[in-house]
Coordinates of C-alpha atoms in Angstrom, one line a residue:
Chain A
M1 CA -6.1 237.0 -50.0
T2 CA -3.7 235.2 -51.3
T3 CA -5.5 231.5 -49.8
T4 CA -7.4 230.1 -52.4
T5 CA -10.4 227.5 -52.5
A6 CA -8.5 224.7 -53.7
D7 CA -7.9 224.3 -49.8
P8 CA -10.9 224.1 -47.9
L9 CA -8.5 224.1 -44.2
A10 CA -7.0 227.3 -45.2
L11 CA -10.4 228.9 -46.2
A12 CA -12.3 228.4 -42.8
R13 CA -9.1 230.3 -41.1
Q14 CA -9.3 233.3 -43.7
A15 CA -12.7 233.1 -42.6
I16 CA -12.7 232.7 -39.5
E17 CA -9.7 235.8 -39.7
H18 CA -12.4 238.0 -41.4
C19 CA -14.9 237.4 -38.8
H20 CA -12.4 239.0 -36.7
A21 CA -11.2 241.8 -39.2
Q22 CA -14.6 242.9 -39.0
G23 CA -14.8 243.2 -35.5
W24 CA -17.5 240.3 -34.2
T25 CA -15.4 238.4 -31.9
D26 CA -14.1 238.3 -28.3
G27 CA -11.0 238.2 -29.3
L28 CA -10.8 234.1 -29.8
P29 CA -12.1 232.6 -32.9
V30 CA -15.6 232.0 -33.8
V31 CA -17.7 229.8 -36.3
P32 CA -19.1 232.0 -39.2
A33 CA -22.6 231.8 -38.8
T34 CA -24.7 231.0 -42.0
E35 CA -28.4 230.9 -42.7
D36 CA -28.2 227.3 -42.8
A37 CA -26.5 227.0 -39.3
V38 CA -28.8 230.0 -38.5
A39 CA -31.6 227.9 -40.0
E40 CA -30.7 225.3 -37.5
F41 CA -30.9 226.7 -33.9
L42 CA -34.1 228.2 -34.7
A43 CA -36.3 225.3 -35.5
T44 CA -34.9 224.4 -31.7
V45 CA -37.0 226.6 -30.5
D46 CA -40.8 227.8 -30.8
R47 CA -40.4 231.4 -31.3
D48 CA -41.0 234.8 -33.9
P49 CA -37.0 234.7 -35.1
D50 CA -38.1 238.6 -35.1
E51 CA -39.5 239.2 -32.1
V52 CA -37.6 241.2 -30.5
I53 CA -36.2 240.3 -27.0
G54 CA -33.8 242.9 -25.4
A55 CA -33.4 246.6 -26.7
Q56 CA -31.1 249.3 -24.2
S57 CA -33.5 252.4 -25.8
H58 CA -30.3 255.2 -24.8
L59 CA -28.3 253.3 -27.2
D60 CA -30.4 253.0 -30.2
R61 CA -30.1 249.0 -30.8
R62 CA -32.3 246.5 -30.0
V63 CA -31.8 242.5 -30.4
T64 CA -33.4 239.9 -31.6
V65 CA -34.7 235.9 -31.5
A66 CA -32.4 235.7 -35.0
Q67 CA -29.0 237.7 -33.8
A68 CA -29.2 235.4 -31.0
A69 CA -29.1 232.9 -32.9
V70 CA -26.5 234.3 -35.3
N71 CA -24.4 235.1 -31.4
A72 CA -25.0 231.9 -30.1
V73 CA -23.5 229.6 -34.0
M74 CA -20.9 232.5 -33.1
A75 CA -20.3 231.6 -29.6
G76 CA -19.2 227.8 -30.6
C77 CA -22.9 226.4 -29.1
L78 CA -24.9 223.2 -30.1
P79 CA -27.9 224.1 -31.5
E80 CA -29.9 222.2 -28.7
Y81 CA -27.7 224.7 -26.4
F82 CA -30.2 227.5 -28.2
P83 CA -33.2 226.9 -26.2
L84 CA -30.9 227.5 -22.9
V85 CA -29.3 230.7 -24.7
L86 CA -32.6 232.7 -25.7
A87 CA -33.6 231.6 -21.3
A88 CA -30.7 232.9 -20.0
W89 CA -30.8 235.5 -21.5
T90 CA -33.9 236.3 -20.8
A91 CA -32.8 235.5 -16.9
L92 CA -30.4 237.4 -17.4
T93 CA -31.9 240.5 -18.7
G94 CA -35.3 240.3 -16.4
E95 CA -32.5 241.0 -13.9
P96 CA -32.5 244.8 -12.2
A97 CA -28.9 244.7 -12.2
A98 CA -28.2 244.3 -15.9
Q99 CA -31.0 246.4 -16.7
G100 CA -29.0 250.2 -16.1
G101 CA -26.1 250.2 -17.2
A102 CA -24.6 246.8 -16.3
W103 CA -22.8 246.7 -19.1
Q104 CA -21.1 249.8 -19.6
S105 CA -20.8 249.5 -16.2
T106 CA -16.6 250.7 -15.2
S107 CA -16.8 247.4 -12.5
G108 CA -17.4 245.0 -16.1
P109 CA -19.4 242.2 -14.1
S110 CA -20.4 239.0 -15.6
P111 CA -23.1 237.1 -15.3
L112 CA -23.0 233.8 -13.7
L113 CA -25.4 231.6 -15.1
V114 CA -26.5 228.3 -12.5
V115 CA -28.0 225.6 -14.4
N116 CA -31.1 223.0 -12.7
G117 CA -32.6 219.7 -13.4
P118 CA -32.2 217.3 -16.6
V119 CA -30.9 220.0 -19.4
R120 CA -27.6 219.2 -17.3
H121 CA -27.1 215.9 -18.4
R122 CA -28.7 216.4 -21.2
L123 CA -26.7 219.5 -22.5
G124 CA -23.6 217.7 -20.9
V125 CA -23.1 221.3 -18.6
N126 CA -20.4 220.4 -16.2
C127 CA -21.7 220.4 -11.9
A128 CA -18.7 218.9 -11.1
G129 CA -15.5 219.2 -10.6
G130 CA -13.8 222.4 -11.9
V131 CA -17.6 224.5 -12.8
L132 CA -15.4 227.3 -13.0
G133 CA -13.3 226.7 -15.1
P134 CA -12.4 225.4 -19.4
G135 CA -13.0 222.5 -20.8
F136 CA -16.9 221.7 -20.8
R137 CA -18.6 223.1 -24.2
A138 CA -22.0 224.0 -23.3
N139 CA -20.8 225.8 -20.1
A140 CA -18.2 227.6 -21.9
T141 CA -20.2 228.9 -25.3
V142 CA -23.8 229.3 -23.1
P143 CA -22.2 232.4 -21.6
R144 CA -20.3 233.4 -24.2
A145 CA -22.9 233.4 -27.0
L146 CA -24.3 236.3 -24.5
G147 CA -21.1 238.7 -24.4
L148 CA -21.4 238.0 -28.3
L149 CA -24.8 239.1 -28.5
V150 CA -24.1 241.5 -26.0
R151 CA -21.2 243.1 -28.1
N152 CA -22.7 243.1 -31.6
G153 CA -26.3 243.2 -31.1
F154 CA -25.8 246.1 -28.7
G155 CA -22.6 247.5 -29.6
I156 CA -21.1 247.5 -26.1
R157 CA -17.8 246.3 -26.8
P158 CA -14.3 247.3 -24.2
Q159 CA -12.8 250.9 -23.9
Q160 CA -15.8 252.7 -26.6
L161 CA -19.2 252.1 -24.5
E162 CA -18.3 249.3 -22.8
Q163 CA -15.7 251.2 -19.9
A164 CA -14.3 248.5 -17.3
T165 CA -11.6 249.3 -15.1
Q166 CA -10.6 246.0 -14.5
G167 CA -13.9 243.4 -15.8
V168 CA -14.0 240.1 -13.5
P169 CA -12.4 238.0 -15.0
G170 CA -14.6 235.1 -17.0
R171 CA -16.6 237.6 -18.2
W172 CA -18.8 236.4 -20.2
Q173 CA -17.7 232.4 -19.2
L174 CA -18.8 231.7 -15.6
C175 CA -21.7 228.9 -16.4
I176 CA -22.4 226.3 -13.8
G177 CA -24.8 223.3 -13.2
E178 CA -25.9 222.7 -9.2
N179 CA -24.4 220.1 -8.7
E180 CA -27.7 218.9 -7.5
E181 CA -27.1 214.6 -6.7
L182 CA -24.7 216.0 -4.2
S183 CA -26.4 219.1 -2.6
P184 CA -27.8 218.4 0.6
W185 CA -31.2 220.6 -0.4
E186 CA -33.3 221.7 -2.5
P187 CA -32.4 222.8 -6.4
F188 CA -31.2 226.8 -6.5
S189 CA -34.2 227.2 -8.9
V190 CA -37.1 225.6 -6.5
G191 CA -36.3 229.3 -4.7
G192 CA -36.4 231.0 -8.0
G193 CA -40.2 229.4 -9.2
V194 CA -39.0 226.8 -10.7
P195 CA -40.1 223.1 -9.5
A196 CA -37.5 221.1 -8.8
G197 CA -37.1 218.2 -12.0
T198 CA -37.8 221.4 -14.6
D199 CA -34.6 222.5 -16.6
A200 CA -34.4 226.3 -15.1
V201 CA -31.4 228.9 -15.5
S202 CA -31.2 232.1 -13.4
A203 CA -28.4 234.3 -13.1
M204 CA -26.8 236.6 -11.1
L205 CA -24.1 239.7 -12.6
I206 CA -20.6 239.4 -10.1
R207 CA -17.9 241.5 -9.7
D208 CA -15.7 238.9 -8.4
C209 CA -15.3 235.2 -6.6
E210 CA -12.4 234.5 -4.5
Y211 CA -12.0 230.9 -3.1
V212 CA -12.6 229.3 0.8
D213 CA -10.4 226.5 1.9
N214 CA -11.5 225.5 5.0
R215 CA -11.3 221.2 5.7
H216 CA -9.4 221.7 9.0
T217 CA -12.6 222.0 11.1
E218 CA -15.5 219.5 11.9
D219 CA -17.2 223.0 13.5
V220 CA -20.3 224.3 11.1
E221 CA -19.4 227.4 13.4
A222 CA -15.2 227.3 12.2
L223 CA -16.7 226.8 9.1
L224 CA -19.6 230.0 8.7
R225 CA -17.4 232.3 10.0
D226 CA -14.1 231.5 7.7
L227 CA -17.0 232.1 5.1
A228 CA -18.9 235.5 6.9
D229 CA -14.7 236.8 6.6
T230 CA -15.0 236.7 3.1
L231 CA -18.6 238.4 2.7
A232 CA -17.6 240.6 5.2
R233 CA -14.5 242.6 3.1
T234 CA -14.9 246.2 3.1
G235 CA -13.8 246.5 -0.6
A236 CA -16.7 245.4 -1.4
Y237 CA -18.8 247.2 0.2
L238 CA -20.0 250.2 -1.6
G239 CA -20.7 252.7 1.1
I240 CA -24.8 253.4 1.5
K241 CA -25.2 250.8 -0.9
H242 CA -25.4 247.8 -0.1
S243 CA -23.2 245.3 -2.0
T244 CA -24.1 241.3 -1.3
G245 CA -22.4 238.3 -1.4
G246 CA -23.1 234.6 -2.7
L247 CA -21.2 231.8 -1.8
V248 CA -20.8 228.7 -5.0
L249 CA -20.9 225.5 -1.8
G250 CA -18.7 222.7 -2.3
P251 CA -20.6 219.6 -2.3
E252 CA -19.2 218.8 1.2
H253 CA -19.5 221.7 2.6
A254 CA -23.1 222.2 1.8
Q255 CA -23.4 218.0 3.7
Q256 CA -21.2 219.0 6.5
L257 CA -24.2 222.1 6.5
A258 CA -26.6 219.8 6.1
A259 CA -25.8 217.3 8.7
A260 CA -25.5 219.5 11.6
G261 CA -28.9 220.5 10.6
Y262 CA -28.6 223.5 8.8
G263 CA -30.7 224.0 5.9
R264 CA -29.9 226.9 3.2
A265 CA -32.3 228.8 5.2
D266 CA -30.4 228.7 8.1
V267 CA -26.7 229.4 6.1
Q268 CA -27.9 232.8 4.9
Q269 CA -29.1 233.6 8.1
W270 CA -26.0 233.1 10.5
L271 CA -23.7 234.6 7.8
F272 CA -26.3 237.7 7.8
D273 CA -25.9 238.2 11.0
A274 CA -21.8 237.3 11.4
A275 CA -20.8 239.0 8.0
V276 CA -20.5 243.0 10.0
R277 CA -18.2 245.3 9.8
S278 CA -17.8 247.7 12.7
Q279 CA -18.1 251.8 11.6
A280 CA -14.8 251.6 12.9
D281 CA -13.4 249.2 10.0
L282 CA -16.1 251.6 7.4
R283 CA -13.8 254.5 8.3
A284 CA -11.1 253.3 8.5
V285 CA -11.2 252.7 4.3
G286 CA -12.4 255.9 3.5
K287 CA -16.1 254.8 2.9
E288 CA -18.1 255.9 5.5
S289 CA -18.7 259.8 3.9
H290 CA -21.0 257.8 1.5
D291 CA -23.5 257.7 3.9
A292 CA -25.8 260.4 4.8
E293 CA -26.9 258.1 7.9
P294 CA -24.2 255.8 8.6
G295 CA -26.2 253.0 10.4
P296 CA -26.1 250.8 12.9
D297 CA -22.9 249.4 14.4
P298 CA -20.9 247.3 13.0
M299 CA -23.4 247.3 10.0
H300 CA -24.4 244.6 8.4
M301 CA -22.4 243.8 5.1
M302 CA -25.1 241.9 3.9
P303 CA -28.5 243.7 2.6
S304 CA -30.5 240.1 3.9
P305 CA -30.1 237.1 4.7
A306 CA -32.3 236.5 1.4
E307 CA -29.9 237.4 -0.8
I308 CA -27.2 236.1 -0.5
P309 CA -27.4 232.8 -2.8
V310 CA -26.9 229.7 -1.9
I311 CA -25.8 227.7 -4.8
V312 CA -23.7 223.4 -3.9
A313 CA -21.7 223.6 -7.2
G314 CA -18.0 221.5 -7.7
A315 CA -16.2 218.3 -7.1
A316 CA -16.6 216.5 -4.1
N317 CA -12.8 216.3 -3.6
A318 CA -12.0 218.5 -0.7
A319 CA -13.5 221.2 1.2
I320 CA -13.5 224.2 -0.1
S321 CA -16.0 226.7 -1.7
M322 CA -16.1 230.3 -3.3
V323 CA -17.5 233.7 -2.5
F324 CA -18.9 236.0 -4.7
R325 CA -20.1 239.4 -5.5
P326 CA -22.8 240.3 -7.5
F327 CA -23.2 243.6 -8.6
G328 CA -24.1 246.2 -7.5
W329 CA -26.9 247.3 -4.9
S330 CA -29.3 245.5 -6.7
T331 CA -29.0 241.6 -6.1
W332 CA -30.4 238.4 -7.7
S333 CA -33.8 239.0 -8.5
G334 CA -34.9 235.8 -6.8
R335 CA -36.5 234.8 -10.6
S336 CA -35.2 231.4 -12.0
V337 CA -36.3 230.7 -15.7
P338 CA -37.9 227.3 -17.4
V339 CA -35.8 226.2 -20.1
P340 CA -38.6 224.8 -22.6
V341 CA -36.8 221.6 -24.2
S342 CA -35.5 221.3 -27.5
L343 CA -37.9 221.1 -30.2
T344 CA -35.4 219.0 -32.3
A345 CA -34.2 217.3 -29.8
Q346 CA -38.1 216.7 -28.2
E347 CA -38.6 214.9 -32.5
A348 CA -35.4 213.0 -31.8
P349 CA -36.4 209.1 -32.0
A350 CA -34.7 207.7 -28.3
Chain B
M1 CA -13.3 234.7 -52.0
T2 CA -15.4 238.3 -50.6
E3 CA -18.5 236.7 -52.3
L4 CA -18.2 234.0 -50.5
F5 CA -17.4 235.4 -46.9
D6 CA -20.7 237.7 -47.7
R7 CA -22.5 234.8 -46.7
I8 CA -21.0 234.8 -43.5
I9 CA -24.5 236.7 -41.4
D10 CA -23.5 240.3 -40.3
P11 CA -24.2 239.8 -35.9
T12 CA -24.3 243.3 -36.1
V13 CA -27.0 243.6 -37.9
G14 CA -30.7 244.0 -35.8
P15 CA -33.6 245.7 -36.3
A16 CA -34.2 249.2 -37.0
G17 CA -34.0 251.5 -33.9
D18 CA -35.3 254.7 -32.5
A19 CA -32.8 257.0 -34.9
R20 CA -33.7 260.6 -35.2
G21 CA -30.8 261.8 -37.2
R22 CA -28.6 265.0 -36.1
T23 CA -30.2 267.1 -33.0
A24 CA -30.7 270.9 -34.1
L25 CA -28.7 272.1 -31.3
A26 CA -30.1 275.6 -29.3
A27 CA -29.8 278.5 -30.3
R28 CA -27.0 280.7 -27.3
P29 CA -27.6 283.5 -26.0
G30 CA -24.5 285.7 -26.3
D31 CA -24.5 286.9 -22.5
L32 CA -26.1 285.2 -19.7
T33 CA -26.7 288.2 -17.6
G34 CA -30.2 287.6 -16.0
L35 CA -30.8 284.7 -17.5
R36 CA -32.2 281.4 -15.6
L37 CA -29.9 279.1 -15.0
G38 CA -31.4 274.6 -14.8
L39 CA -28.7 271.7 -12.8
L40 CA -29.7 268.4 -14.0
V41 CA -27.5 265.8 -11.7
N42 CA -27.1 262.2 -12.4
T43 CA -26.4 261.6 -9.0
K44 CA -23.0 260.5 -9.2
R45 CA -21.4 261.0 -5.6
N46 CA -20.5 265.2 -5.8
A47 CA -21.9 265.7 -8.7
A48 CA -24.7 267.8 -7.2
E49 CA -21.9 269.8 -5.5
F50 CA -20.4 270.5 -8.7
V51 CA -22.9 271.7 -10.3
E52 CA -23.8 273.9 -7.4
E53 CA -20.5 275.1 -7.7
V54 CA -20.7 276.0 -10.9
A55 CA -23.5 277.8 -10.3
G56 CA -22.0 279.7 -7.5
V57 CA -19.8 280.9 -10.9
L58 CA -22.7 281.4 -13.2
A59 CA -24.5 283.6 -10.7
A60 CA -21.5 285.4 -8.8
Q61 CA -19.7 285.8 -12.2
H62 CA -21.8 286.5 -15.2
G63 CA -25.0 286.9 -13.8
M64 CA -27.3 284.1 -13.5
T65 CA -30.1 283.1 -11.6
P66 CA -30.1 279.6 -10.5
S67 CA -33.8 278.9 -11.5
I68 CA -34.1 274.6 -11.0
T69 CA -32.3 271.7 -9.5
R70 CA -33.6 268.0 -10.9
T71 CA -31.7 264.5 -10.2
K72 CA -31.6 262.3 -11.8
P73 CA -33.7 258.4 -10.9
S74 CA -31.2 256.8 -13.1
I75 CA -27.7 257.1 -13.8
V76 CA -27.8 255.2 -16.5
H77 CA -30.7 256.2 -18.6
P78 CA -31.0 259.5 -19.8
A79 CA -33.9 261.6 -17.9
P80 CA -37.7 260.9 -17.7
A81 CA -39.5 263.1 -21.0
E82 CA -41.4 265.5 -17.8
M83 CA -38.0 266.1 -16.1
V84 CA -36.6 267.7 -19.6
E85 CA -39.8 269.5 -19.8
E86 CA -40.0 271.4 -16.4
L87 CA -36.8 272.0 -17.1
R88 CA -37.4 273.8 -20.6
A89 CA -39.9 275.5 -18.7
A90 CA -37.9 277.4 -16.1
S91 CA -34.6 277.9 -17.6
D92 CA -32.4 279.5 -20.4
V93 CA -29.2 276.8 -20.3
V94 CA -29.0 274.1 -18.2
V95 CA -26.2 272.2 -16.9
V96 CA -25.9 268.4 -16.6
G97 CA -23.2 266.6 -14.8
V98 CA -21.2 264.4 -13.7
G99 CA -21.2 262.2 -16.3
D100 CA -18.2 260.4 -14.0
C101 CA -18.9 256.3 -14.9
G102 CA -19.2 254.1 -17.9
S103 CA -22.8 254.3 -18.5
C104 CA -23.7 257.9 -16.7
S105 CA -21.5 259.5 -19.1
A106 CA -23.0 258.3 -21.9
S107 CA -26.6 259.2 -21.3
A108 CA -25.0 262.0 -20.1
I109 CA -25.1 262.9 -22.9
A110 CA -28.2 262.4 -24.4
D111 CA -29.4 264.2 -21.8
G112 CA -28.2 267.1 -23.2
L113 CA -29.0 266.2 -27.2
Q114 CA -32.2 265.3 -25.1
L115 CA -32.2 269.2 -24.0
E116 CA -30.4 270.4 -27.3
A117 CA -33.1 269.2 -28.6
A118 CA -36.4 271.3 -26.3
G119 CA -34.5 274.5 -27.2
V120 CA -32.6 275.0 -24.3
P121 CA -28.5 275.5 -25.1
T122 CA -26.8 273.2 -22.9
V123 CA -23.2 272.2 -21.3
V124 CA -22.5 268.6 -20.5
V125 CA -19.5 267.9 -17.7
V126 CA -18.1 264.6 -17.7
S127 CA -14.8 263.3 -16.3
D128 CA -12.5 263.5 -19.1
A129 CA -11.5 259.8 -18.2
F130 CA -15.1 259.0 -20.5
R131 CA -14.9 260.9 -23.1
V132 CA -15.1 257.7 -25.0
S133 CA -17.9 256.8 -24.1
A134 CA -19.8 260.0 -24.4
D135 CA -17.9 260.9 -27.8
A136 CA -19.7 257.5 -28.4
M137 CA -23.2 258.6 -27.1
A138 CA -23.1 261.5 -29.5
E139 CA -22.2 259.6 -32.2
L140 CA -25.1 257.0 -32.1
Q141 CA -27.1 259.8 -31.1
G142 CA -26.8 261.5 -34.2
T143 CA -25.0 263.5 -33.6
P144 CA -21.2 263.5 -33.4
G145 CA -18.8 265.7 -33.0
Y146 CA -21.4 267.2 -29.9
Q147 CA -19.1 269.5 -28.1
Y148 CA -19.3 269.0 -23.8
V149 CA -17.2 270.3 -21.5
A150 CA -14.7 267.3 -19.9
T151 CA -12.7 267.8 -16.5
P152 CA -10.0 265.9 -15.1
H153 CA -11.0 261.7 -13.3
P154 CA -12.4 261.4 -11.0
V155 CA -14.8 263.9 -9.8
A156 CA -16.3 261.3 -6.8
N157 CA -13.3 261.8 -4.2
L158 CA -13.0 265.4 -4.7
S159 CA -13.5 267.8 -1.2
R160 CA -15.7 270.0 -1.6
A161 CA -13.0 273.4 -1.9
G162 CA -11.2 270.7 -4.6
L163 CA -14.8 270.6 -6.5
R164 CA -14.8 274.7 -5.9
D165 CA -11.3 274.5 -7.6
R166 CA -12.8 272.7 -10.6
A167 CA -15.6 274.4 -10.8
A168 CA -13.7 277.6 -11.6
A169 CA -11.4 276.0 -13.7
A170 CA -14.3 274.4 -15.7
A171 CA -16.1 277.9 -16.1
P172 CA -14.7 279.3 -18.8
E173 CA -15.1 276.5 -20.5
I174 CA -18.9 275.4 -20.2
L175 CA -19.3 279.9 -20.6
A176 CA -18.9 279.7 -23.9
L177 CA -20.2 276.8 -24.8
L178 CA -23.7 278.4 -23.5
T179 CA -22.8 281.9 -25.4
G180 CA -22.0 280.1 -29.1
P181 CA -20.8 280.7 -31.1
A182 CA -23.2 280.1 -33.7
P183 CA -24.3 275.7 -32.5
R184 CA -23.7 273.9 -36.3

């Protein structure tokens, strides 16, 4: 400690280094959390700070609302993001896939958070260009807060209790808004049980994300076939237990499908029917041996149409979509969680 | 400066859990002859086959009687209390296997300690890629240094013959941990 208090900026840097030295960070600098900052965050929600919001009984760890606030401060959130952080935590920990050993898994899955409703605009949640990329504070810090809570609150750290083989690129960084304005369909959260126009967040654990570039045709069946090809990849298939897949459709693809009369459910059904592999394909990659009974030939690679989440997000500047791969075989629960309005935002003058 | 940084909140401090302190390990029998062998399978691919092969060796070479096999409902969570009780009632020693993934290795160690706490000498088999998780779980459970058998990773892709060889290779260490020395 050679820096003196004479230089507050040097001191700020030293405080950040202190957090690194304690092992509290994900490798990036964090905002040191103080009582004042945490109080500001807690003031945005009507929650008991001591309420336990998560437990890993086998690890003998629990986490509270206050601890979530501490980690949200550290992640670089603004106080008004905190209701979304808590709702996202509820959505995430409510997912079947997150209730087992997901945080310790060799799969190294990442939550994909999907935000619907006016909160997207209030908090500046990116729904459009570069929606899965950096540059937008809410998108970057809300999932990071959850990751820090898992690390610090549950004590699950890489190469210790967390045993990801590689882990998903973008782990704890994947938060997108649905581009409701350009989507031809009802908001994703409506399927999750939250009415259109209401703030909501959904969470899924995913293992990868792969683009599908199809800007060469007006034939929607050609487009769907292209999407199905990526969904039906054998590497994602877990043998007797299905993996599944979902779509982040670019607005152009979504509109192209809608213009041809396809609703979301039609897209899901088409993809379910088309995303199949022959038993010979599965045998050729050594995956038949997981099956007590091999099942039909060809085999559906998706467990059911409803378990193919379809989200619309990104820029309307190229007909590109993403296929993502939910973790394990317990896919999205189908539930979205309402986001309460921040108390401070509510009380603030218009 | 240190005082100033003391005002930074430690994000790792949450509410107290249910720590139960160091597990008293079960007393080891000197000889396995005639004893009942319980098996706890964690559902990992090849786990059932692996512990079956271990049971074959212990029965043939050490006069044990395989008595009960139970399969956990969830690979990632420790076995439920009823299952631990069933194993305790029907076995003199238990083999747990196979910790061969991130979360299941840790949970297998928790199973070993549950059974030890119930008075049953237990050996957990973990694949060696997951020593870190196994050790971390032993420490979290208040029993750092809890000994287990590490078999080379991976286990899931082995043929039956490969499993047989692997079980034979692990058997001496399994035997040693089941019979002594006296636990700490």
